[in-house]
Coordinates of C-alpha atoms in Angstrom, one line a residue:
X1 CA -193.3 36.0 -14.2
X2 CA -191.9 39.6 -13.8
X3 CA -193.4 41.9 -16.4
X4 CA -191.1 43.5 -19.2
X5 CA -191.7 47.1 -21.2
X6 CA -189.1 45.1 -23.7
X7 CA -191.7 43.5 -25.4
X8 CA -193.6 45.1 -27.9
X9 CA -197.0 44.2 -26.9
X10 CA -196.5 46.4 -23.6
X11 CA -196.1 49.5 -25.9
X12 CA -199.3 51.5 -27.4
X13 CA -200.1 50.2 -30.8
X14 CA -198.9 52.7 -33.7
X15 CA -202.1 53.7 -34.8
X16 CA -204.5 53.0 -31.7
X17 CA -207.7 55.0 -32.3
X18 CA -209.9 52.4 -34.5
X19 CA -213.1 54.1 -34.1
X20 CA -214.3 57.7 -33.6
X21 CA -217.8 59.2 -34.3
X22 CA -221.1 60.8 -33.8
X23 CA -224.3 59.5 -35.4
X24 CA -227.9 59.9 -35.4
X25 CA -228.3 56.2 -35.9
X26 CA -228.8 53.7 -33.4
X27 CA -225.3 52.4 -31.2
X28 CA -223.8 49.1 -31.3
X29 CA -221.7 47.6 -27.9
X30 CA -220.4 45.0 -30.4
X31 CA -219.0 47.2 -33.0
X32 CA -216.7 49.2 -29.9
X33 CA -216.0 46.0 -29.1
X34 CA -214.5 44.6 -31.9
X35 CA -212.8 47.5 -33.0
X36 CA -210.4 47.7 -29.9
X37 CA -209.6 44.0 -30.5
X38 CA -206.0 43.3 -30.5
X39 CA -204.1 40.0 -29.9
X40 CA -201.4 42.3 -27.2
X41 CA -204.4 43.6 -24.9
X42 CA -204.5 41.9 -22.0
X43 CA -207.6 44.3 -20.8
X44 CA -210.1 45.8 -22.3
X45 CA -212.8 48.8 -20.8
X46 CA -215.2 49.4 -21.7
X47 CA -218.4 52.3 -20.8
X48 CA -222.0 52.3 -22.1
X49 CA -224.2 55.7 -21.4
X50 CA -227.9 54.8 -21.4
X51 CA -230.9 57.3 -21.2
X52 CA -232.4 57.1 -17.7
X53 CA -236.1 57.8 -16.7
X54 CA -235.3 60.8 -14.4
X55 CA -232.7 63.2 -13.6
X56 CA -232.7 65.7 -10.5
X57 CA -235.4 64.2 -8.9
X58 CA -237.4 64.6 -11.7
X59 CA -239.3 62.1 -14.7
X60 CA -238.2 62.1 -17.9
X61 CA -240.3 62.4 -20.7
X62 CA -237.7 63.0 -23.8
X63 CA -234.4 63.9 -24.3
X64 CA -232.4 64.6 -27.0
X65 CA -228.5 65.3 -28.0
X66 CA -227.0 67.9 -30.2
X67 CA -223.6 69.1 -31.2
X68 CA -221.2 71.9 -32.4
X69 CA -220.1 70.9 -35.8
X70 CA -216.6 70.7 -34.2
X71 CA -218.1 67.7 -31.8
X72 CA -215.8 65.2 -34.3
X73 CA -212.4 67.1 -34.2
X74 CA -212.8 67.8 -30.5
X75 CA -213.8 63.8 -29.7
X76 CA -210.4 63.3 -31.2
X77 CA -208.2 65.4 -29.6
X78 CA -209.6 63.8 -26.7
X79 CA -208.4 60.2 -27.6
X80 CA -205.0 61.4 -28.6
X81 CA -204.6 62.7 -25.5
X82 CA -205.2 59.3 -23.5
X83 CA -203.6 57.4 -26.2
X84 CA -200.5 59.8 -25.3
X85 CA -200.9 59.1 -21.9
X86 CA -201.0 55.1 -21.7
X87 CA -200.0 52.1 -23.6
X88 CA -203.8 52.2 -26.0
X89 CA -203.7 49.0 -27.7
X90 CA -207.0 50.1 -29.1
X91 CA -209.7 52.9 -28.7
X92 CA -213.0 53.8 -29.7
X93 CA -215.5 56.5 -28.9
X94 CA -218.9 57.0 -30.4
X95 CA -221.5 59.4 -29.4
X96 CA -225.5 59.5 -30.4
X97 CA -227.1 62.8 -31.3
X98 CA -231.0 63.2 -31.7
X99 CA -233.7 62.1 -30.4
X100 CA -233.4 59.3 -28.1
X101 CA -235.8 57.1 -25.6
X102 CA -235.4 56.0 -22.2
X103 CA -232.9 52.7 -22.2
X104 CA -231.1 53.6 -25.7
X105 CA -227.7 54.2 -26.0
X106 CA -226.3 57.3 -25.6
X107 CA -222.1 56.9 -25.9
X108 CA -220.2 53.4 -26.2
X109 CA -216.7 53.9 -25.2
X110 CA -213.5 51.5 -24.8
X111 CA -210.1 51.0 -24.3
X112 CA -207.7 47.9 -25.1
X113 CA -204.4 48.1 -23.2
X114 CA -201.5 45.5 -22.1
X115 CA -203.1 45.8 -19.0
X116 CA -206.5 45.6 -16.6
X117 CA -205.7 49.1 -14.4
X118 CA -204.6 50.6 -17.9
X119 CA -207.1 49.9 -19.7
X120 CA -210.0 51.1 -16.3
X121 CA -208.1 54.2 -16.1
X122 CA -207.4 55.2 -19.7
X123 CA -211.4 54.5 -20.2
X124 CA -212.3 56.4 -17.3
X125 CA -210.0 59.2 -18.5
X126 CA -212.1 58.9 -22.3
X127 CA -215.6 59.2 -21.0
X128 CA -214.9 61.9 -18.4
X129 CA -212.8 64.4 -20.6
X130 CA -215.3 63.6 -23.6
X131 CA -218.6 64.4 -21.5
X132 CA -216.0 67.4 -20.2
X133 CA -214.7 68.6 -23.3
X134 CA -216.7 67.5 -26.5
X135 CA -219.8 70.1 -27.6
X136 CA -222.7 67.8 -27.3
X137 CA -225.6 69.0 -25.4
X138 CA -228.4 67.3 -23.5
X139 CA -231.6 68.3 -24.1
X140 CA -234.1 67.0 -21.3
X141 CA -237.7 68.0 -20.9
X142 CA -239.2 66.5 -18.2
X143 CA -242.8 64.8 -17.3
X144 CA -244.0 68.2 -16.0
X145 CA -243.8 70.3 -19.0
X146 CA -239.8 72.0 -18.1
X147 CA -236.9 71.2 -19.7
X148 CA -233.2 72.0 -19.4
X149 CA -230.0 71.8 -21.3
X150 CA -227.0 70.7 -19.8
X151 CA -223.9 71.0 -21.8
X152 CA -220.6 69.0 -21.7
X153 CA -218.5 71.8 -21.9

């Protein structure tokens, strides 16, 4: 069966961001889950960000994130702009800041669209211009005694 932009389910919903935000508390998959849920998605994508045990050849000891108090405001100009540029039947974004061990979550990310390669490509295009974009920095100090920061922007 030939696919129609007729129907309304093929269009982006009217208000498609369900879920924006940056905590200190612990990250749930299931909560970005169900808040891009939506009955005309035909795809949902979906990113998790975990803390690794090394970086540049090196161990990890501890890391932590920070942000600019702007970090919000920015995170959504990023989703408007993918929900401008597909059919975003849902999105959400959120980001941890702290400390944070080795295996925890670091950003949940995911996009509901009509469509599979919409909804890969609109979530590929939310966790690249957020880590791009968004003022949350990395702070990693390694097993060694060094540290770095690495910032997203």
């Amino acid at each position: 069966m030939a696919r129609t932009q007729d129907h309304p389910g093929e269009q982006a919903a009217a208000d498609p961001i369900r879920l924006l935000a940056i905590r200190e508390s612990a990250l749930s998959v299931d909560e970005v889950f169900r808040a891009v849920g939506d009955d005309a998605a035909g795809g949902i994508a979906l990113f998790v960000g975990t803390v690794r045990n090394h970086d540049g050849g090196q161990d990890v000891g501890a890391l932590g994130y920070s942000c600019h108090p702007s970090a919000e405001d920015e995170l959504r100009r990023v989703a408007e702009k993918v929900v401008a540029d597909f059919p975003v039947r849902g999105l959400a974004a959120v980001h941890r800041v702290g400390e944070l061990e080795v295996g925890d979550l670091a950003v949940v990310v995911a996009v509901a669209c009509p469509h599979r390669a919409e909804a890969f490509a609109a979530c590929r295009k939310l966790i690249d211009d957020l880590k791009h974009e968004v003022p949350i920095w990395k702070h990693q100090q390694f097993s060694d005694g060094t540290e770095e920061w690495v910032g997203a922007c």
